[in-house]
Coordinates of C-alpha atoms (C1' of nucleotides) in Angstrom, one line a residue:
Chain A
X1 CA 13.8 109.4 200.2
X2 CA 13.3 108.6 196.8
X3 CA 15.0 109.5 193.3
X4 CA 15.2 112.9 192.0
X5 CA 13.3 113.8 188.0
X6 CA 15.9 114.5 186.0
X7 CA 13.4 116.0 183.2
X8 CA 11.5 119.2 183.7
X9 CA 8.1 118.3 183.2
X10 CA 7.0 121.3 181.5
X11 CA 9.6 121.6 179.3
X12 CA 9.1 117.7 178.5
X13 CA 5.3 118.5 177.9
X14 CA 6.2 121.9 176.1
X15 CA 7.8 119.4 173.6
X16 CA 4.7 117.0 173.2
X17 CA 2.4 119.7 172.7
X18 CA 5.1 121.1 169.8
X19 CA 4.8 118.2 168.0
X20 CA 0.7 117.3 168.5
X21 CA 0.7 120.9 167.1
X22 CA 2.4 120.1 163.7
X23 CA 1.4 116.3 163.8
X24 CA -2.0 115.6 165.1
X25 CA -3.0 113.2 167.8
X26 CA -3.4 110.4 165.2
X27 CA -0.3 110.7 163.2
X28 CA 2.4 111.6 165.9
X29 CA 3.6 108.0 167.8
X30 CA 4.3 107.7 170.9
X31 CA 8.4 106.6 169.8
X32 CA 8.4 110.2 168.0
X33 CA 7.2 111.8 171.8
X34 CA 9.9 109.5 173.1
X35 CA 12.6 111.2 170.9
X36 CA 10.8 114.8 171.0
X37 CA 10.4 114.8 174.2
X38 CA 13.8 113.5 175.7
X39 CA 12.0 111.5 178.0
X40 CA 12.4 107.7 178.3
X41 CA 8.7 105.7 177.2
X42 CA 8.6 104.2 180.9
X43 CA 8.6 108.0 182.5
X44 CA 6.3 109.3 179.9
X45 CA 3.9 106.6 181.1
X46 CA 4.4 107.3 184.8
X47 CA 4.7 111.1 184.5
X48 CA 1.7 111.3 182.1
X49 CA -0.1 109.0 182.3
X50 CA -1.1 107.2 178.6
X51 CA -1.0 108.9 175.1
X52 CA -4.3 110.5 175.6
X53 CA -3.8 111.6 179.1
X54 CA -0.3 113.1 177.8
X55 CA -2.3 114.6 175.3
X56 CA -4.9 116.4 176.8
X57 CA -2.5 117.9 179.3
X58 CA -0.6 119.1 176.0
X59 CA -4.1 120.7 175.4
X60 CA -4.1 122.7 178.9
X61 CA -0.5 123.5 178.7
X62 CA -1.7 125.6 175.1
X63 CA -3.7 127.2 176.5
X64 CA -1.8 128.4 179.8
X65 CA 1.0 129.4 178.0
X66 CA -0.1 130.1 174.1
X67 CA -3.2 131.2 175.2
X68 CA -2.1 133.4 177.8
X69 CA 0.3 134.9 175.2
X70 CA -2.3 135.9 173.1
X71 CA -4.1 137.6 176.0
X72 CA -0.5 139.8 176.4
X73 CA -0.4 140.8 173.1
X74 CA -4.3 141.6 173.1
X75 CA -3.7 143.5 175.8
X76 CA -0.4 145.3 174.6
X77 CA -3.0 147.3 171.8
X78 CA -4.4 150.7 173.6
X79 CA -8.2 150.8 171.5
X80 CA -10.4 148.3 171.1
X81 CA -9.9 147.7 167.8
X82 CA -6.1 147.4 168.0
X83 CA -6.9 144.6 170.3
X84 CA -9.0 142.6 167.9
X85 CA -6.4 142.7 165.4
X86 CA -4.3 141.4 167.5
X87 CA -5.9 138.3 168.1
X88 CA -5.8 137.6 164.3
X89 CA -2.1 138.6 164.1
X90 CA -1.4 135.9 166.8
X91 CA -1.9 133.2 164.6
X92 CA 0.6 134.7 162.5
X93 CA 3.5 134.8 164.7
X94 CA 3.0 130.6 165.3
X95 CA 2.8 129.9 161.7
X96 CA 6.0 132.0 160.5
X97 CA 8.3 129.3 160.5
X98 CA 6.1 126.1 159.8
X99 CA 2.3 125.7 159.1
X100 CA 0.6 124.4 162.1
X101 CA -2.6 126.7 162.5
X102 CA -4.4 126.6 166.0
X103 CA -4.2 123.5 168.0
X104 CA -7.6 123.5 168.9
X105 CA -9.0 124.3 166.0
X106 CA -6.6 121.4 164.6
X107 CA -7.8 119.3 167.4
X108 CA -11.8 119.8 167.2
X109 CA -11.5 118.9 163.0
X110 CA -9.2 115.9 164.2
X111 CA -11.0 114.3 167.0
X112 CA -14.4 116.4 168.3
X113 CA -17.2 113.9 166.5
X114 CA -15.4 110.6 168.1
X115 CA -13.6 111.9 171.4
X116 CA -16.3 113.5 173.8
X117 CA -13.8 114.6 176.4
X118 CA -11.5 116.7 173.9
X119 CA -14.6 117.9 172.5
X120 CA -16.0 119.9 175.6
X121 CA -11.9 121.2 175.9
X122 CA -12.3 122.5 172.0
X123 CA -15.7 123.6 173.2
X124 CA -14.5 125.4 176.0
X125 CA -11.0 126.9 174.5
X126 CA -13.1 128.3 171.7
X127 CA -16.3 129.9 174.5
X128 CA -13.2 131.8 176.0
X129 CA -12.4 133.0 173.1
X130 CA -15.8 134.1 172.1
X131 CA -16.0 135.4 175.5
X132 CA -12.5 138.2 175.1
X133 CA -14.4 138.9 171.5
X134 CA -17.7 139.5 173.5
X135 CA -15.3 142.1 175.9
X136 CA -13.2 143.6 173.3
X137 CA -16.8 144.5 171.7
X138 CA -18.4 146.2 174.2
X139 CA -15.4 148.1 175.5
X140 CA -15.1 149.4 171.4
X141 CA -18.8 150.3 171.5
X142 CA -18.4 152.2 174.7
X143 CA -15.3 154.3 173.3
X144 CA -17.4 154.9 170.6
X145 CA -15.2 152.8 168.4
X146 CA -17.9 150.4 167.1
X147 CA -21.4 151.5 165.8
X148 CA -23.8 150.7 168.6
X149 CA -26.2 149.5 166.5
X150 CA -24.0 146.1 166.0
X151 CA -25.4 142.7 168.4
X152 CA -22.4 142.0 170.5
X153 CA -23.6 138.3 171.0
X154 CA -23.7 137.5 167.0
X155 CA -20.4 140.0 166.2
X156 CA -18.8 137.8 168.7
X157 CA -20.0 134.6 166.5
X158 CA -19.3 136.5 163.4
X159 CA -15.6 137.6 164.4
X160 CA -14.6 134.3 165.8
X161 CA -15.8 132.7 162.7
X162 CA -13.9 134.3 160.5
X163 CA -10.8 134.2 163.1
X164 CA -11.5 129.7 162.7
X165 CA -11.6 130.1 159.0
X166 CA -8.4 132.3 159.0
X167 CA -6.5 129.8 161.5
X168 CA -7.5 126.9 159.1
X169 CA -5.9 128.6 155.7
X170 CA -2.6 129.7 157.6
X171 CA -2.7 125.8 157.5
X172 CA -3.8 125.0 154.2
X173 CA -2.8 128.2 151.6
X174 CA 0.7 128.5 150.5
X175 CA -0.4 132.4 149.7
X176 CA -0.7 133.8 153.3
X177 CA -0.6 137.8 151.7
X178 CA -4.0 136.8 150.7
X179 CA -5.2 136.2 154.1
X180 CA -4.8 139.8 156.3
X181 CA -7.5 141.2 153.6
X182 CA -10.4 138.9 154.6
X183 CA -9.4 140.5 158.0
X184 CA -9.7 144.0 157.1
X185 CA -13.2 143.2 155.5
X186 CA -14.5 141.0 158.7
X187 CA -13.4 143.9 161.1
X188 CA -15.3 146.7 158.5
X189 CA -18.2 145.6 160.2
X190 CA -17.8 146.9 163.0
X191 CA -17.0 150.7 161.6
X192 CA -19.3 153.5 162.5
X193 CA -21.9 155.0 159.9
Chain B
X1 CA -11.4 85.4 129.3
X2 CA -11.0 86.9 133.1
X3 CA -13.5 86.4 136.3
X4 CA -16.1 89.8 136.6
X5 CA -15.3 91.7 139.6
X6 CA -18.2 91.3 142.1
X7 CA -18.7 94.2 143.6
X8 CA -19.1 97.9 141.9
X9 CA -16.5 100.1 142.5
X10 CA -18.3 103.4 142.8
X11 CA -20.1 102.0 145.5
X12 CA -17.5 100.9 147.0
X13 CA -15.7 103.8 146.5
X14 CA -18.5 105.7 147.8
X15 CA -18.2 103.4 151.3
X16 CA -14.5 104.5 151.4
X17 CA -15.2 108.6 151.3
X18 CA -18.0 108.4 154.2
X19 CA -15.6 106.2 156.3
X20 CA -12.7 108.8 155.4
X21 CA -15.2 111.5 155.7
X22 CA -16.7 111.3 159.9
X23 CA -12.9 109.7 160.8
X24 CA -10.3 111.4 158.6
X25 CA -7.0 109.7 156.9
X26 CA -5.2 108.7 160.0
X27 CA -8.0 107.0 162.4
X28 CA -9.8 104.9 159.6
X29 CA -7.2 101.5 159.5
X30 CA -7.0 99.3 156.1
X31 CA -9.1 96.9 158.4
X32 CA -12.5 99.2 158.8
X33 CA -12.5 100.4 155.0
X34 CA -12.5 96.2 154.0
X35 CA -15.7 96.2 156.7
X36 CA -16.9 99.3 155.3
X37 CA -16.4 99.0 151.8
X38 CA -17.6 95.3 151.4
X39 CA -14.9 94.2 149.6
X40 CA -11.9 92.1 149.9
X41 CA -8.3 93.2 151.3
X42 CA -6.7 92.2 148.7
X43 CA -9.1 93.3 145.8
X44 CA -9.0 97.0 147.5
X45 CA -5.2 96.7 147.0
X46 CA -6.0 95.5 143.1
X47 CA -8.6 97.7 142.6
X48 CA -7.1 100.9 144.3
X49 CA -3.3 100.9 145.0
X50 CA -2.5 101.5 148.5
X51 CA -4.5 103.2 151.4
X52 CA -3.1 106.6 150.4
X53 CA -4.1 106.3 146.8
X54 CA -7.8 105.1 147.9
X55 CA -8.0 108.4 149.6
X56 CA -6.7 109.9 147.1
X57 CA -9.8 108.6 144.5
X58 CA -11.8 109.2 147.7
X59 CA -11.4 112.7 147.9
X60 CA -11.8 113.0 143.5
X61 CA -15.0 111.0 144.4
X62 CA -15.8 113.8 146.4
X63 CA -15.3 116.4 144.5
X64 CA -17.4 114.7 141.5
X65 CA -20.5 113.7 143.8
X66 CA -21.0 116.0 146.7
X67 CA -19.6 119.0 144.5
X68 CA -21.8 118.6 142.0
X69 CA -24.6 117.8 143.9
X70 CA -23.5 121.1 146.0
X71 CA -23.0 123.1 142.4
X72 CA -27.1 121.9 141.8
X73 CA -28.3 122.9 145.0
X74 CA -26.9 126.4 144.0
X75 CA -28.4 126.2 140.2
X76 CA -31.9 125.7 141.6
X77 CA -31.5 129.4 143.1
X78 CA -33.2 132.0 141.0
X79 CA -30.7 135.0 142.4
X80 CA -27.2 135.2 143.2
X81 CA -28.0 135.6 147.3
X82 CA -29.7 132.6 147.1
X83 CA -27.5 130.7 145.1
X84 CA -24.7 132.0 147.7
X85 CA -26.7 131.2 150.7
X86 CA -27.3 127.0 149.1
X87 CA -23.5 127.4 149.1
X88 CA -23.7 127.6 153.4
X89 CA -27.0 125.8 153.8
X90 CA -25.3 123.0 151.3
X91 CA -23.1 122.1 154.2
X92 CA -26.0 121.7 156.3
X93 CA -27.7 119.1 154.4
X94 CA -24.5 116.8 155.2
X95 CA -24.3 116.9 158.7
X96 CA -28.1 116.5 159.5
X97 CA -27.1 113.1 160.8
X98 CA -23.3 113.3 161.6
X99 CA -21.0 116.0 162.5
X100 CA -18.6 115.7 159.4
X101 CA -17.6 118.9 158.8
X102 CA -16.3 119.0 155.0
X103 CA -13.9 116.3 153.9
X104 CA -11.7 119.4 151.5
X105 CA -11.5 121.1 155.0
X106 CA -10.9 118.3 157.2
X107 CA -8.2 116.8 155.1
X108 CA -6.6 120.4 154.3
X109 CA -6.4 120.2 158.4
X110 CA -4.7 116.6 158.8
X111 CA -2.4 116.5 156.2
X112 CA -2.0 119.8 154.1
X113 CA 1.6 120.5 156.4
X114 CA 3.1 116.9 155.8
X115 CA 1.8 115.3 152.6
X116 CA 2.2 117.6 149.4
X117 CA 0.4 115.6 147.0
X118 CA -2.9 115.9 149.1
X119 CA -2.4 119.6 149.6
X120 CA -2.4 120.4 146.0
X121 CA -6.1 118.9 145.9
X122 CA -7.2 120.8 149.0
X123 CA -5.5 123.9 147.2
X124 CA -7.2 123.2 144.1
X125 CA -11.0 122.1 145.6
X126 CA -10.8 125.6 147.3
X127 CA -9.7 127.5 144.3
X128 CA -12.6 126.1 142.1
X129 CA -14.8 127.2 145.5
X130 CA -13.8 130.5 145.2
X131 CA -14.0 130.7 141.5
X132 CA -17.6 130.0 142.2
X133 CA -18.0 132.6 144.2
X134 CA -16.4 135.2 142.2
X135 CA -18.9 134.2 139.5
X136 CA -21.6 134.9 142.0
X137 CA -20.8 138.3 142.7
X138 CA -20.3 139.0 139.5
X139 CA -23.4 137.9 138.9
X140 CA -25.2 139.8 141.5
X141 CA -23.3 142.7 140.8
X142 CA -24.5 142.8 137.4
X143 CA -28.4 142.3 138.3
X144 CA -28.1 144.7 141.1
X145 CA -28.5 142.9 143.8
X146 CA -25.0 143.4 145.4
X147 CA -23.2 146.7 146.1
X148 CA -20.9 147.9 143.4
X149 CA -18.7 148.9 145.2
X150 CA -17.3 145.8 146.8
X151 CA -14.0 144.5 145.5
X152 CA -15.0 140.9 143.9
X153 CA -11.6 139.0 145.1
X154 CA -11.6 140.6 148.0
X155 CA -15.4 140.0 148.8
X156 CA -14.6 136.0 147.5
X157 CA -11.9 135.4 150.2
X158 CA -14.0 136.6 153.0
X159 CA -17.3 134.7 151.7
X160 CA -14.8 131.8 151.2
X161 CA -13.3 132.0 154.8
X162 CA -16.4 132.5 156.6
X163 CA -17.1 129.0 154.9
X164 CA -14.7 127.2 156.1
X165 CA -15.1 128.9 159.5
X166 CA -19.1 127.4 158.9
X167 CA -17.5 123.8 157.8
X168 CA -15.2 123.4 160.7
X169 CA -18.1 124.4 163.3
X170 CA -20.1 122.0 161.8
X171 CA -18.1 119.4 163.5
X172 CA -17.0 120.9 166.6
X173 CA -20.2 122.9 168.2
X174 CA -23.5 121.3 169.4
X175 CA -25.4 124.7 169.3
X176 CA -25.5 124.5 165.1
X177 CA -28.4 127.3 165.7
X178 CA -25.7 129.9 166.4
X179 CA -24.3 129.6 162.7
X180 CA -27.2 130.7 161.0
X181 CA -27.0 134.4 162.2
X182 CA -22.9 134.0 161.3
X183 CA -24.1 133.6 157.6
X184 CA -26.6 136.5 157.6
X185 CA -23.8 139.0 159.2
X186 CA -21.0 137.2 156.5
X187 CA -23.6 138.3 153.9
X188 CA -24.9 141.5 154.8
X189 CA -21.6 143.0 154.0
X190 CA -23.1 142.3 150.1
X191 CA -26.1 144.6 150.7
X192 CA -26.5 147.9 148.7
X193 CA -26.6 150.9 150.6
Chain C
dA1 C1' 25.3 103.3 206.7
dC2 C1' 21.2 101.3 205.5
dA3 C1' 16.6 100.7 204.0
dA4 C1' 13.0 102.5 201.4
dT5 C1' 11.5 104.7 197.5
dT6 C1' 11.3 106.3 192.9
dA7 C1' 13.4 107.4 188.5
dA8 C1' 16.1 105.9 184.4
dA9 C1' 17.3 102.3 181.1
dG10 C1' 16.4 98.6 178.2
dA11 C1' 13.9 95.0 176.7
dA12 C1' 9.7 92.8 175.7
dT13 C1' 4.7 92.6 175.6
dG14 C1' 0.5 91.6 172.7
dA15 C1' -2.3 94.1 169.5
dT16 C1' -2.9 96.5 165.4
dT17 C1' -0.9 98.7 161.4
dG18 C1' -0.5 98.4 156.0
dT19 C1' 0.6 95.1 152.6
dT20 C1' 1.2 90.7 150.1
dC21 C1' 1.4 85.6 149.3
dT22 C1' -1.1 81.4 148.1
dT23 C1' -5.0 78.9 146.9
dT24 C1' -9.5 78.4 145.0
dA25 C1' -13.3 79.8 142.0
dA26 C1' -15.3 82.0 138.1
dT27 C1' -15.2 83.7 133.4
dT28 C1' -14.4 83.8 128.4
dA29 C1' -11.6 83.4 124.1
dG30 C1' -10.1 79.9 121.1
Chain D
dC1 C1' -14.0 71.7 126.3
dT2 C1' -10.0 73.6 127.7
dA3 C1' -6.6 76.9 128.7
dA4 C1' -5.7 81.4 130.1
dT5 C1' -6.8 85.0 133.0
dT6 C1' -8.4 87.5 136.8
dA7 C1' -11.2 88.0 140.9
dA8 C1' -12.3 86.3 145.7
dA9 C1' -11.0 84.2 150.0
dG10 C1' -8.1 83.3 153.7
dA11 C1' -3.9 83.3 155.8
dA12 C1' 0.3 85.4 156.7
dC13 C1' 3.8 89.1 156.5
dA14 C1' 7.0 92.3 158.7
dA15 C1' 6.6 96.7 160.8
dT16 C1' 4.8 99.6 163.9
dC17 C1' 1.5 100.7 167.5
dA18 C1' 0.6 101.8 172.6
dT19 C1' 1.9 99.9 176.8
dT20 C1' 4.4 97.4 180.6
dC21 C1' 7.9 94.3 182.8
dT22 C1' 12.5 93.9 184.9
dT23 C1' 16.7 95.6 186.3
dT24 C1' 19.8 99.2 187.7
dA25 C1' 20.9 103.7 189.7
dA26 C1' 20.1 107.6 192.5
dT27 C1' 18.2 110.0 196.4
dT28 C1' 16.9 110.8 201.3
dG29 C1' 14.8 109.9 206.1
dT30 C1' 16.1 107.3 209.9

DNA sequence: ACAATTAAAGAATGATTGTTCTTTAATTAG
DNA sequence: CTAATTAAAGAACAATCATTCTTTAATTGT
């Protein structure tokens, strides 16, 4: 008994998290989300909630549909290694077109020290992470991939470490070529003797 | 035959980065920076242009403070590992107090994708970074101290990007005791064999 | 068919944004 | 001393910010 949504509310918040991605939190308005979006202010507000509510749901649709893309492609590799790559190469694929980088790495620089609610979602976005790393490890060091004389727990650090520093220049360098050599030498830790 | 200007415009200046510094470009409005800096609306506008030119002189204020203060920390090493690890522990020293992160990096996250003239400086600050770095492996390779058989440029990105990887962490974990062992494993790939 | 409900549309809200105008006060060259 | 110059102070600017009010249109259970 009521009106039906004429808006599909993922692809409405697909949108908004498309343009936080490039933008910010900060910089993008919420006129620009208005016009991005396709949505009128009104049933942005009572869809959403407010700009920060709107944006931290951009945050959890990343990561159930980015995120889970990245696991896919993880997962397409067969060894260990392949897999690891692959989560470096991700990053790739979403800057081809534009520079963007991660939007949670994007969003812990932006907002972490003054925004403790986004912070524990960077927090959390980047312990998963460290968390596949931690997996990918030990299944490469039971394959006999990895040298077993690495510490999964500070490899895991080390590799995701380099993986923020990498998803920050895809940002910031206009020579990406230089980029997929850093990788090579953060992985050749992890060769056998 | 003119009124003195009251305040001093390093300090001021000075005021300006630390604002920019713990809330980036976008968050800190015209109306903090007057608070902060101590100094007139209108006198900011004489003295610096607009708010996009203050950061601009912000960010060159920067670089001639906290870089060179950074470039001492490193001179007061005897060897080229210890001159490389003030380069990480350098970062430390700045967010004792405050999560900050590094203003190069933090800007290079906000703004490098939409605002050209800002990028350049982030591109150049991280060149000069590197070119440090190079000079320190050169350096160490010479004495002895490093492999030979690491390939200099190659061996500056990764030191470089695990940097930035350090810098951005700075600001978004709360466990800063995991970076420390991220630093040794960045830097054991230096060792001889 | 009607009443209840909710979405869409458009206009308007007050607050804050960056920037500038006007007036007053201080300084110094002539 | 005075006139010229520039800084400081305060108010004000139009534009944009996030948010909400009001009105109209569509949907569906009864």
């Amino acid at each position: 008994m009521a009106r039906k949504r004429e808006f599909d509310e993922n692809e409405a918040l697909k949108q908004a998290m498309q343009l936080f991605w490039v933008q910010g939190y900060e910089k993008t308005s919420m006129e620009e989300l208005v016009n991005c979006m396709g949505v009128h202010r009104k049933s942005i507000y009572d869809t959403f909630g407010n700009k920060h509510e709107l944006f931290i749901k951009a945050l959890e649709y990343y990561k159930t549909t980015i995120g889970q893309q990245l696991l896919q492609q993880v997962e397409n590799e067969k060894t260990a290694l392949g897999k690891i790559k692959a989560l470096f190469d991700y990053a790739w694929i979403n800057n081809k077109e534009q520079a963007k980088g991660c939007l949670i790495v994007n969003t812990g620089v932006e907002l972490s020290p003054h925004d403790e609610a986004i912070a524990q979602i960077v927090r959390l976005n980047f312990f998963e992470t460290e968390r596949v790393i931690y997996q990918l490890l030990q299944q490469g060091q039971i394959a006999g991939e990895f040298s077993s004389t690495i510490d999964l727990s500070t490899t895991t650090q080390f590799i995701h470490n380099s993986l923020i520093g990498i998803r920050v220049q895809l940002k910031t360098t206009d020579e990406k070529e230089k980029l997929q050599p850093i990788i090579d030498m953060t992985l050749s830790v992890l060769k056998n003797a």
